[in-house]
């Protein structure tokens, strides 16, 4: 095969041509090759190519237009200057958060003893619409993986007889603070946000993978532990278990309705991408999450 034939097979899935970013120091580049390229050079660095032909690499970026090249393919994108560097930049207005309609700080009565048909679970597929969440090496979006997983968790819970309400059922974007409101408006017993993870900028995006559940308060933690236990049993040694972690998110801090956020896997590594988009694996993951929710519903608190 000629060098030109190898180069022609490289694609850059992220960033998109002309994509605009806020202030960044480094940007994650991801793409794929036909797998035949073994000495891929991205932005001047040698980058390993995986069995799937996927690659990912962090590169340093500068304010303004950045042009990178991967295996001969060029991609330009724009990084905004930091507000304090822009001449005459005004301070960004402070973010105003709407107070959630908490009636108080008293947890609602735990549903143990009630039939599944009298128990309502809200499922929240993370992100949506223009908010894509993380991107996988082949350019697939976390928002879509979250919805696929949530649909299957819903089906598994409905099969067990539970009432399920979704914060979104299509590629729409309910505002972050509208999501926990659905738990109130549907008089829910529990709220579970479903996500897939991406590494922080100082970790290797091609390798990092684990599952975990985030909770903020004691009522959310019990729900999170029940889900984590089933996920750990289901994944076994195939995926690292990072357990239950503490996180003060808009969707976890509900003092009345037990709430947690599941990070089912990382979609950013080639192996994670393969697993997340594998229908058999999704069936196992969704069954484990549904079983964990059902365990929590049946447990005396
Ligand atoms: Zn997410």
PDB file of C-alpha atoms and ligand atoms in Angstrom:
ATOM      1  CA  UNK A   1       0.000   0.000   0.000  1.00  0.00           C
ATOM      2  CA  UNK A   2       1.324   3.463  -0.793  1.00  0.00           C
ATOM      3  CA  UNK A   3       1.756   6.196   1.794  1.00  0.00           C
ATOM      4  CA  UNK A   4      -1.009   8.208   0.091  1.00  0.00           C
ATOM      5  CA  UNK A   5      -3.468   5.336   0.464  1.00  0.00           C
ATOM      6  CA  UNK A   6      -2.708   5.143   4.192  1.00  0.00           C
ATOM      7  CA  UNK A   7      -3.113   8.869   4.690  1.00  0.00           C
ATOM      8  CA  UNK A   8      -6.432   8.965   2.859  1.00  0.00           C
ATOM      9  CA  UNK A   9      -7.959   6.577   5.398  1.00  0.00           C
ATOM     10  CA  UNK A  10      -7.508   8.925   8.373  1.00  0.00           C
ATOM     11  CA  UNK A  11     -10.528  10.883   9.590  1.00  0.00           C
ATOM     12  CA  UNK A  12     -10.844  13.440  12.379  1.00  0.00           C
ATOM     13  CA  UNK A  13     -14.169  13.039  14.168  1.00  0.00           C
ATOM     14  CA  UNK A  14     -13.603  15.746  16.757  1.00  0.00           C
ATOM     15  CA  UNK A  15     -13.308  18.701  16.729  1.00  0.00           C
ATOM     16  CA  UNK A  16     -15.469  19.429  13.707  1.00  0.00           C
ATOM     17  CA  UNK A  17     -14.087  21.802  11.071  1.00  0.00           C
ATOM     18  CA  UNK A  18     -14.622  25.349  12.283  1.00  0.00           C
ATOM     19  CA  UNK A  19     -15.874  24.269  15.721  1.00  0.00           C
ATOM     20  CA  UNK A  20     -15.663  27.024  18.331  1.00  0.00           C
ATOM     21  CA  UNK A  21     -14.604  26.391  21.915  1.00  0.00           C
ATOM     22  CA  UNK A  22     -14.494  28.485  25.039  1.00  0.00           C
ATOM     23  CA  UNK A  23     -11.143  29.166  26.705  1.00  0.00           C
ATOM     24  CA  UNK A  24      -9.145  25.918  26.684  1.00  0.00           C
ATOM     25  CA  UNK A  25      -5.509  25.062  27.289  1.00  0.00           C
ATOM     26  CA  UNK A  26      -5.771  21.640  25.733  1.00  0.00           C
ATOM     27  CA  UNK A  27      -8.219  20.009  23.400  1.00  0.00           C
ATOM     28  CA  UNK A  28      -9.041  16.380  22.890  1.00  0.00           C
ATOM     29  CA  UNK A  29      -8.701  15.207  19.273  1.00  0.00           C
ATOM     30  CA  UNK A  30     -10.345  11.987  18.259  1.00  0.00           C
ATOM     31  CA  UNK A  31     -10.682  10.143  15.031  1.00  0.00           C
ATOM     32  CA  UNK A  32     -10.160   6.908  13.252  1.00  0.00           C
ATOM     33  CA  UNK A  33      -8.149   5.265  10.546  1.00  0.00           C
ATOM     34  CA  UNK A  34      -8.823   2.152   8.577  1.00  0.00           C
ATOM     35  CA  UNK A  35      -6.660   0.397  11.159  1.00  0.00           C
ATOM     36  CA  UNK A  36      -3.862  -0.183   8.658  1.00  0.00           C
ATOM     37  CA  UNK A  37      -2.058   2.957   9.786  1.00  0.00           C
ATOM     38  CA  UNK A  38       0.389   2.003  12.516  1.00  0.00           C
ATOM     39  CA  UNK A  39       2.563   5.118  12.621  1.00  0.00           C
ATOM     40  CA  UNK A  40      -0.116   7.758  12.867  1.00  0.00           C
ATOM     41  CA  UNK A  41       1.217  11.258  13.513  1.00  0.00           C
ATOM     42  CA  UNK A  42      -1.298  13.665  15.058  1.00  0.00           C
ATOM     43  CA  UNK A  43      -0.274  17.276  15.556  1.00  0.00           C
ATOM     44  CA  UNK A  44       3.348  16.221  15.284  1.00  0.00           C
ATOM     45  CA  UNK A  45       3.117  13.380  17.826  1.00  0.00           C
ATOM     46  CA  UNK A  46       3.132   9.641  17.326  1.00  0.00           C
ATOM     47  CA  UNK A  47      -0.221   8.284  18.415  1.00  0.00           C
ATOM     48  CA  UNK A  48      -1.120   4.661  19.032  1.00  0.00           C
ATOM     49  CA  UNK A  49      -3.856   3.216  16.854  1.00  0.00           C
ATOM     50  CA  UNK A  50      -6.125   0.578  18.308  1.00  0.00           C
ATOM     51  CA  UNK A  51      -7.619  -2.603  17.016  1.00  0.00           C
ATOM     52  CA  UNK A  52     -10.729  -0.639  16.078  1.00  0.00           C
ATOM     53  CA  UNK A  53      -8.665   1.923  14.184  1.00  0.00           C
ATOM     54  CA  UNK A  54      -9.678   4.579  16.712  1.00  0.00           C
ATOM     55  CA  UNK A  55      -7.299   7.094  18.175  1.00  0.00           C
ATOM     56  CA  UNK A  56      -7.492   9.948  20.647  1.00  0.00           C
ATOM     57  CA  UNK A  57      -4.946  12.476  21.812  1.00  0.00           C
ATOM     58  CA  UNK A  58      -4.771  15.664  23.871  1.00  0.00           C
ATOM     59  CA  UNK A  59      -3.014  18.580  22.220  1.00  0.00           C
ATOM     60  CA  UNK A  60      -2.037  22.006  23.535  1.00  0.00           C
ATOM     61  CA  UNK A  61      -4.050  24.796  21.945  1.00  0.00           C
ATOM     62  CA  UNK A  62      -3.736  28.575  21.809  1.00  0.00           C
ATOM     63  CA  UNK A  63      -6.376  31.311  21.787  1.00  0.00           C
ATOM     64  CA  UNK A  64      -7.578  31.953  18.222  1.00  0.00           C
ATOM     65  CA  UNK A  65      -7.505  29.618  15.257  1.00  0.00           C
ATOM     66  CA  UNK A  66      -5.761  26.278  15.748  1.00  0.00           C
ATOM     67  CA  UNK A  67      -4.913  23.966  12.898  1.00  0.00           C
ATOM     68  CA  UNK A  68      -3.957  20.388  13.578  1.00  0.00           C
ATOM     69  CA  UNK A  69      -3.011  17.644  11.247  1.00  0.00           C
ATOM     70  CA  UNK A  70      -3.611  13.938  11.758  1.00  0.00           C
ATOM     71  CA  UNK A  71      -2.036  11.574   9.286  1.00  0.00           C
ATOM     72  CA  UNK A  72      -2.049  14.348   6.693  1.00  0.00           C
ATOM     73  CA  UNK A  73      -5.690  15.414   7.258  1.00  0.00           C
ATOM     74  CA  UNK A  74      -6.013  19.011   8.451  1.00  0.00           C
ATOM     75  CA  UNK A  75      -8.606  20.402  10.835  1.00  0.00           C
ATOM     76  CA  UNK A  76      -9.084  24.007  11.988  1.00  0.00           C
ATOM     77  CA  UNK A  77     -11.014  25.115  15.060  1.00  0.00           C
ATOM     78  CA  UNK A  78     -11.292  28.211  17.163  1.00  0.00           C
ATOM     79  CA  UNK A  79     -10.434  28.638  20.857  1.00  0.00           C
ATOM     80  CA  UNK A  80     -11.787  31.739  22.583  1.00  0.00           C
ATOM     81  CA  UNK A  81      -9.337  33.852  24.549  1.00  0.00           C
ATOM     82  CA  UNK A  82      -9.643  33.842  28.325  1.00  0.00           C
ATOM     83  CA  UNK A  83     -11.950  36.680  29.412  1.00  0.00           C
ATOM     84  CA  UNK A  84      -9.161  38.287  31.450  1.00  0.00           C
ATOM     85  CA  UNK A  85      -6.899  38.332  28.390  1.00  0.00           C
ATOM     86  CA  UNK A  86      -9.377  39.973  26.016  1.00  0.00           C
ATOM     87  CA  UNK A  87      -8.946  43.728  25.780  1.00  0.00           C
ATOM     88  CA  UNK A  88     -11.694  45.540  27.647  1.00  0.00           C
ATOM     89  CA  UNK A  89     -13.510  42.291  28.421  1.00  0.00           C
ATOM     90  CA  UNK A  90     -16.357  42.621  30.829  1.00  0.00           C
ATOM     91  CA  UNK A  91     -16.740  40.289  33.749  1.00  0.00           C
ATOM     92  CA  UNK A  92     -19.211  37.520  32.918  1.00  0.00           C
ATOM     93  CA  UNK A  93     -22.522  37.986  34.698  1.00  0.00           C
ATOM     94  CA  UNK A  94     -22.900  35.747  37.690  1.00  0.00           C
ATOM     95  CA  UNK A  95     -24.865  32.583  36.957  1.00  0.00           C
ATOM     96  CA  UNK A  96     -28.299  32.688  38.491  1.00  0.00           C
ATOM     97  CA  UNK A  97     -29.697  29.381  39.613  1.00  0.00           C
ATOM     98  CA  UNK A  98     -33.355  28.964  40.190  1.00  0.00           C
ATOM     99  CA  UNK A  99     -34.295  27.556  43.562  1.00  0.00           C
ATOM    100  CA  UNK A 100     -35.776  24.109  43.261  1.00  0.00           C
ATOM    101  CA  UNK A 101     -39.296  23.752  44.591  1.00  0.00           C
ATOM    102  CA  UNK A 102     -38.245  21.894  47.713  1.00  0.00           C
ATOM    103  CA  UNK A 103     -41.066  21.891  50.205  1.00  0.00           C
ATOM    104  CA  UNK A 104     -38.552  21.190  52.912  1.00  0.00           C
ATOM    105  CA  UNK A 105     -35.575  19.066  53.725  1.00  0.00           C
ATOM    106  CA  UNK A 106     -37.539  16.032  54.831  1.00  0.00           C
ATOM    107  CA  UNK A 107     -36.974  12.906  52.769  1.00  0.00           C
ATOM    108  CA  UNK A 108     -40.164  11.387  51.434  1.00  0.00           C
ATOM    109  CA  UNK A 109     -41.383   8.096  52.820  1.00  0.00           C
ATOM    110  CA  UNK A 110     -39.407   5.200  51.394  1.00  0.00           C
ATOM    111  CA  UNK A 111     -41.556   3.021  49.082  1.00  0.00           C
ATOM    112  CA  UNK A 112     -40.814  -0.338  50.773  1.00  0.00           C
ATOM    113  CA  UNK A 113     -44.051  -2.242  51.311  1.00  0.00           C
ATOM    114  CA  UNK A 114     -45.734  -0.650  48.288  1.00  0.00           C
ATOM    115  CA  UNK A 115     -46.424  -2.594  45.101  1.00  0.00           C
ATOM    116  CA  UNK A 116     -44.212  -1.636  42.103  1.00  0.00           C
ATOM    117  CA  UNK A 117     -47.285  -0.152  40.369  1.00  0.00           C
ATOM    118  CA  UNK A 118     -47.489   2.415  43.165  1.00  0.00           C
ATOM    119  CA  UNK A 119     -43.823   3.391  42.873  1.00  0.00           C
ATOM    120  CA  UNK A 120     -42.605   6.054  40.422  1.00  0.00           C
ATOM    121  CA  UNK A 121     -39.034   6.216  39.177  1.00  0.00           C
ATOM    122  CA  UNK A 122     -37.787   9.183  37.134  1.00  0.00           C
ATOM    123  CA  UNK A 123     -35.003   8.383  34.666  1.00  0.00           C
ATOM    124  CA  UNK A 124     -32.918  11.254  33.325  1.00  0.00           C
ATOM    125  CA  UNK A 125     -30.876  10.559  30.175  1.00  0.00           C
ATOM    126  CA  UNK A 126     -28.083  13.122  30.508  1.00  0.00           C
ATOM    127  CA  UNK A 127     -27.448  15.923  27.977  1.00  0.00           C
ATOM    128  CA  UNK A 128     -29.402  16.255  24.687  1.00  0.00           C
ATOM    129  CA  UNK A 129     -29.725  18.403  21.575  1.00  0.00           C
ATOM    130  CA  UNK A 130     -26.737  20.769  21.216  1.00  0.00           C
ATOM    131  CA  UNK A 131     -25.320  19.551  24.536  1.00  0.00           C
ATOM    132  CA  UNK A 132     -23.777  16.355  23.227  1.00  0.00           C
ATOM    133  CA  UNK A 133     -21.876  15.331  26.354  1.00  0.00           C
ATOM    134  CA  UNK A 134     -18.673  13.382  25.709  1.00  0.00           C
ATOM    135  CA  UNK A 135     -17.648  12.202  22.236  1.00  0.00           C
ATOM    136  CA  UNK A 136     -16.387   8.704  21.438  1.00  0.00           C
ATOM    137  CA  UNK A 137     -13.379   7.980  19.204  1.00  0.00           C
ATOM    138  CA  UNK A 138     -15.672   7.464  16.193  1.00  0.00           C
ATOM    139  CA  UNK A 139     -17.544  10.683  16.886  1.00  0.00           C
ATOM    140  CA  UNK A 140     -20.596   9.230  18.613  1.00  0.00           C
ATOM    141  CA  UNK A 141     -22.182  11.323  21.310  1.00  0.00           C
ATOM    142  CA  UNK A 142     -22.767  10.549  24.963  1.00  0.00           C
ATOM    143  CA  UNK A 143     -26.289  12.065  24.756  1.00  0.00           C
ATOM    144  CA  UNK A 144     -27.311   9.224  22.405  1.00  0.00           C
ATOM    145  CA  UNK A 145     -25.686   6.499  24.522  1.00  0.00           C
ATOM    146  CA  UNK A 146     -27.483   7.890  27.592  1.00  0.00           C
ATOM    147  CA  UNK A 147     -30.875   7.789  25.852  1.00  0.00           C
ATOM    148  CA  UNK A 148     -30.342   4.245  24.561  1.00  0.00           C
ATOM    149  CA  UNK A 149     -29.401   3.063  28.059  1.00  0.00           C
ATOM    150  CA  UNK A 150     -32.266   4.968  29.734  1.00  0.00           C
ATOM    151  CA  UNK A 151     -34.826   3.478  27.315  1.00  0.00           C
ATOM    152  CA  UNK A 152     -33.673  -0.010  28.269  1.00  0.00           C
ATOM    153  CA  UNK A 153     -33.632   0.728  32.007  1.00  0.00           C
ATOM    154  CA  UNK A 154     -37.191   2.054  31.570  1.00  0.00           C
ATOM    155  CA  UNK A 155     -38.269  -1.123  29.758  1.00  0.00           C
ATOM    156  CA  UNK A 156     -36.685  -3.302  32.463  1.00  0.00           C
ATOM    157  CA  UNK A 157     -38.435  -1.349  35.245  1.00  0.00           C
ATOM    158  CA  UNK A 158     -41.791  -1.333  33.417  1.00  0.00           C
ATOM    159  CA  UNK A 159     -41.447  -5.120  32.974  1.00  0.00           C
ATOM    160  CA  UNK A 160     -41.120  -5.325  36.762  1.00  0.00           C
ATOM    161  CA  UNK A 161     -44.313  -3.276  37.086  1.00  0.00           C
ATOM    162  CA  UNK A 162     -42.889   0.125  38.081  1.00  0.00           C
ATOM    163  CA  UNK A 163     -44.175   3.480  36.859  1.00  0.00           C
ATOM    164  CA  UNK A 164     -41.393   5.246  34.964  1.00  0.00           C
ATOM    165  CA  UNK A 165     -41.206   8.884  33.881  1.00  0.00           C
ATOM    166  CA  UNK A 166     -38.413  10.104  31.588  1.00  0.00           C
ATOM    167  CA  UNK A 167     -37.031  13.660  31.613  1.00  0.00           C
ATOM    168  CA  UNK A 168     -36.541  13.298  27.843  1.00  0.00           C
ATOM    169  CA  UNK A 169     -37.564  10.645  25.325  1.00  0.00           C
ATOM    170  CA  UNK A 170     -35.874  12.095  22.263  1.00  0.00           C
ATOM    171  CA  UNK A 171     -32.941  14.309  21.348  1.00  0.00           C
ATOM    172  CA  UNK A 172     -34.275  17.292  23.280  1.00  0.00           C
ATOM    173  CA  UNK A 173     -32.543  19.210  26.048  1.00  0.00           C
ATOM    174  CA  UNK A 174     -34.486  19.768  29.250  1.00  0.00           C
ATOM    175  CA  UNK A 175     -32.599  22.504  31.144  1.00  0.00           C
ATOM    176  CA  UNK A 176     -30.446  21.129  33.938  1.00  0.00           C
ATOM    177  CA  UNK A 177     -32.631  22.570  36.680  1.00  0.00           C
ATOM    178  CA  UNK A 178     -35.836  21.410  34.995  1.00  0.00           C
ATOM    179  CA  UNK A 179     -34.736  17.770  35.337  1.00  0.00           C
ATOM    180  CA  UNK A 180     -35.085  17.388  39.114  1.00  0.00           C
ATOM    181  CA  UNK A 181     -38.359  19.328  38.808  1.00  0.00           C
ATOM    182  CA  UNK A 182     -39.768  16.347  36.910  1.00  0.00           C
ATOM    183  CA  UNK A 183     -39.217  14.313  40.081  1.00  0.00           C
ATOM    184  CA  UNK A 184     -41.512  16.720  41.955  1.00  0.00           C
ATOM    185  CA  UNK A 185     -44.123  17.090  39.222  1.00  0.00           C
ATOM    186  CA  UNK A 186     -44.446  13.311  38.869  1.00  0.00           C
ATOM    187  CA  UNK A 187     -44.396  12.738  42.633  1.00  0.00           C
ATOM    188  CA  UNK A 188     -41.443  10.395  42.199  1.00  0.00           C
ATOM    189  CA  UNK A 189     -39.963   8.020  44.743  1.00  0.00           C
ATOM    190  CA  UNK A 190     -36.513   8.089  43.161  1.00  0.00           C
ATOM    191  CA  UNK A 191     -34.578   9.966  40.469  1.00  0.00           C
ATOM    192  CA  UNK A 192     -31.731   8.393  38.497  1.00  0.00           C
ATOM    193  CA  UNK A 193     -29.649  10.365  36.005  1.00  0.00           C
ATOM    194  CA  UNK A 194     -27.842   8.219  33.411  1.00  0.00           C
ATOM    195  CA  UNK A 195     -24.515   9.231  31.889  1.00  0.00           C
ATOM    196  CA  UNK A 196     -21.350   7.924  30.280  1.00  0.00           C
ATOM    197  CA  UNK A 197     -18.060   9.318  31.384  1.00  0.00           C
ATOM    198  CA  UNK A 198     -15.082  11.173  29.879  1.00  0.00           C
ATOM    199  CA  UNK A 199     -11.746  11.730  31.600  1.00  0.00           C
ATOM    200  CA  UNK A 200     -10.517  15.015  33.028  1.00  0.00           C
ATOM    201  CA  UNK A 201      -7.918  16.711  30.853  1.00  0.00           C
ATOM    202  CA  UNK A 202      -4.932  15.366  32.817  1.00  0.00           C
ATOM    203  CA  UNK A 203      -5.872  11.703  32.309  1.00  0.00           C
ATOM    204  CA  UNK A 204      -5.253   9.540  29.269  1.00  0.00           C
ATOM    205  CA  UNK A 205      -8.555   9.511  27.356  1.00  0.00           C
ATOM    206  CA  UNK A 206      -7.578   6.391  25.467  1.00  0.00           C
ATOM    207  CA  UNK A 207      -7.238   4.269  28.600  1.00  0.00           C
ATOM    208  CA  UNK A 208      -9.357   5.510  31.514  1.00  0.00           C
ATOM    209  CA  UNK A 209     -12.477   3.431  32.207  1.00  0.00           C
ATOM    210  CA  UNK A 210     -14.571   2.604  35.266  1.00  0.00           C
ATOM    211  CA  UNK A 211     -18.170   2.689  36.449  1.00  0.00           C
ATOM    212  CA  UNK A 212     -19.418   4.648  39.436  1.00  0.00           C
ATOM    213  CA  UNK A 213     -22.535   6.248  40.926  1.00  0.00           C
ATOM    214  CA  UNK A 214     -22.612   9.769  42.359  1.00  0.00           C
ATOM    215  CA  UNK A 215     -24.755  10.800  45.304  1.00  0.00           C
ATOM    216  CA  UNK A 216     -24.825  13.812  47.554  1.00  0.00           C
ATOM    217  CA  UNK A 217     -26.919  13.048  50.639  1.00  0.00           C
ATOM    218  CA  UNK A 218     -27.704   9.966  52.727  1.00  0.00           C
ATOM    219  CA  UNK A 219     -30.996   9.160  50.962  1.00  0.00           C
ATOM    220  CA  UNK A 220     -29.359   9.398  47.543  1.00  0.00           C
ATOM    221  CA  UNK A 221     -26.412   7.349  48.751  1.00  0.00           C
ATOM    222  CA  UNK A 222     -28.583   4.365  49.711  1.00  0.00           C
ATOM    223  CA  UNK A 223     -30.097   4.363  46.221  1.00  0.00           C
ATOM    224  CA  UNK A 224     -26.629   4.763  44.669  1.00  0.00           C
ATOM    225  CA  UNK A 225     -25.213   1.864  46.707  1.00  0.00           C
ATOM    226  CA  UNK A 226     -28.020  -0.460  45.636  1.00  0.00           C
ATOM    227  CA  UNK A 227     -27.390   0.361  41.959  1.00  0.00           C
ATOM    228  CA  UNK A 228     -23.610   0.165  42.304  1.00  0.00           C
ATOM    229  CA  UNK A 229     -23.811  -3.254  43.948  1.00  0.00           C
ATOM    230  CA  UNK A 230     -25.711  -4.710  41.000  1.00  0.00           C
ATOM    231  CA  UNK A 231     -23.481  -2.989  38.437  1.00  0.00           C
ATOM    232  CA  UNK A 232     -20.323  -4.280  40.133  1.00  0.00           C
ATOM    233  CA  UNK A 233     -21.748  -7.806  40.151  1.00  0.00           C
ATOM    234  CA  UNK A 234     -22.770  -7.521  36.501  1.00  0.00           C
ATOM    235  CA  UNK A 235     -19.501  -6.075  35.188  1.00  0.00           C
ATOM    236  CA  UNK A 236     -17.347  -8.277  37.417  1.00  0.00           C
ATOM    237  CA  UNK A 237     -13.697  -7.958  36.459  1.00  0.00           C
ATOM    238  CA  UNK A 238     -14.499  -6.591  32.996  1.00  0.00           C
ATOM    239  CA  UNK A 239     -14.770  -2.994  34.245  1.00  0.00           C
ATOM    240  CA  UNK A 240     -13.197  -1.271  37.260  1.00  0.00           C
ATOM    241  CA  UNK A 241     -15.679  -0.403  40.031  1.00  0.00           C
ATOM    242  CA  UNK A 242     -15.084   3.053  41.497  1.00  0.00           C
ATOM    243  CA  UNK A 243     -18.022   2.630  43.856  1.00  0.00           C
ATOM    244  CA  UNK A 244     -20.247   5.415  45.141  1.00  0.00           C
ATOM    245  CA  UNK A 245     -18.831   8.918  45.066  1.00  0.00           C
ATOM    246  CA  UNK A 246     -19.915  12.173  46.620  1.00  0.00           C
ATOM    247  CA  UNK A 247     -20.934  14.931  44.187  1.00  0.00           C
ATOM    248  CA  UNK A 248     -22.979  18.049  44.632  1.00  0.00           C
ATOM    249  CA  UNK A 249     -24.714  18.092  41.241  1.00  0.00           C
ATOM    250  CA  UNK A 250     -28.008  19.801  40.367  1.00  0.00           C
ATOM    251  CA  UNK A 251     -29.462  16.328  39.848  1.00  0.00           C
ATOM    252  CA  UNK A 252     -28.067  14.704  43.027  1.00  0.00           C
ATOM    253  CA  UNK A 253     -28.665  17.227  45.784  1.00  0.00           C
ATOM    254  CA  UNK A 254     -32.437  16.759  46.145  1.00  0.00           C
ATOM    255  CA  UNK A 255     -33.097  16.572  49.904  1.00  0.00           C
ATOM    256  CA  UNK A 256     -36.577  15.057  49.515  1.00  0.00           C
ATOM    257  CA  UNK A 257     -36.412  12.543  46.690  1.00  0.00           C
ATOM    258  CA  UNK A 258     -33.510  10.056  46.673  1.00  0.00           C
ATOM    259  CA  UNK A 259     -31.401  10.953  43.621  1.00  0.00           C
ATOM    260  CA  UNK A 260     -28.188   9.724  42.081  1.00  0.00           C
ATOM    261  CA  UNK A 261     -26.200   9.886  38.846  1.00  0.00           C
ATOM    262  CA  UNK A 262     -24.855   6.750  37.182  1.00  0.00           C
ATOM    263  CA  UNK A 263     -21.700   6.889  35.061  1.00  0.00           C
ATOM    264  CA  UNK A 264     -22.074   3.555  33.320  1.00  0.00           C
ATOM    265  CA  UNK A 265     -18.673   3.477  31.561  1.00  0.00           C
ATOM    266  CA  UNK A 266     -16.327   5.774  29.616  1.00  0.00           C
ATOM    267  CA  UNK A 267     -17.212   6.296  25.949  1.00  0.00           C
ATOM    268  CA  UNK A 268     -13.911   8.055  25.244  1.00  0.00           C
ATOM    269  CA  UNK A 269     -11.591   5.043  25.116  1.00  0.00           C
ATOM    270  CA  UNK A 270     -11.807   2.699  22.138  1.00  0.00           C
ATOM    271  CA  UNK A 271     -12.628  -0.274  24.398  1.00  0.00           C
ATOM    272  CA  UNK A 272     -15.263   1.741  26.269  1.00  0.00           C
ATOM    273  CA  UNK A 273     -16.826   2.870  23.003  1.00  0.00           C
ATOM    274  CA  UNK A 274     -17.085  -0.715  21.787  1.00  0.00           C
ATOM    275  CA  UNK A 275     -18.673  -1.839  25.029  1.00  0.00           C
ATOM    276  CA  UNK A 276     -21.154   1.061  25.321  1.00  0.00           C
ATOM    277  CA  UNK A 277     -22.462   0.567  21.775  1.00  0.00           C
ATOM    278  CA  UNK A 278     -22.684  -3.200  22.128  1.00  0.00           C
ATOM    279  CA  UNK A 279     -26.413  -4.087  22.454  1.00  0.00           C
ATOM    280  CA  UNK A 280     -25.699  -7.198  24.549  1.00  0.00           C
ATOM    281  CA  UNK A 281     -23.601  -5.224  27.014  1.00  0.00           C
ATOM    282  CA  UNK A 282     -26.261  -2.488  27.162  1.00  0.00           C
ATOM    283  CA  UNK A 283     -28.874  -5.093  28.016  1.00  0.00           C
ATOM    284  CA  UNK A 284     -26.715  -6.329  30.912  1.00  0.00           C
ATOM    285  CA  UNK A 285     -25.975  -2.810  32.173  1.00  0.00           C
ATOM    286  CA  UNK A 286     -29.608  -1.701  31.989  1.00  0.00           C
ATOM    287  CA  UNK A 287     -30.753  -4.904  33.725  1.00  0.00           C
ATOM    288  CA  UNK A 288     -28.222  -4.305  36.538  1.00  0.00           C
ATOM    289  CA  UNK A 289     -29.349  -0.685  37.029  1.00  0.00           C
ATOM    290  CA  UNK A 290     -33.030  -1.721  37.053  1.00  0.00           C
ATOM    291  CA  UNK A 291     -32.278  -4.537  39.520  1.00  0.00           C
ATOM    292  CA  UNK A 292     -30.441  -2.097  41.792  1.00  0.00           C
ATOM    293  CA  UNK A 293     -33.412   0.307  41.734  1.00  0.00           C
ATOM    294  CA  UNK A 294     -35.781  -2.580  42.489  1.00  0.00           C
ATOM    295  CA  UNK A 295     -33.523  -3.726  45.372  1.00  0.00           C
ATOM    296  CA  UNK A 296     -33.660  -0.219  46.810  1.00  0.00           C
ATOM    297  CA  UNK A 297     -37.458  -0.072  46.439  1.00  0.00           C
ATOM    298  CA  UNK A 298     -37.841  -3.334  48.321  1.00  0.00           C
ATOM    299  CA  UNK A 299     -35.295  -2.621  51.029  1.00  0.00           C
ATOM    300  CA  UNK A 300     -36.359  -1.388  54.432  1.00  0.00           C
ATOM    301  CA  UNK A 301     -34.645   1.944  55.124  1.00  0.00           C
TER     302      UNK A 301
HETATM  303 ZN1  LIG B   1     -22.617  13.263  30.965  1.00  0.00          ZN
END
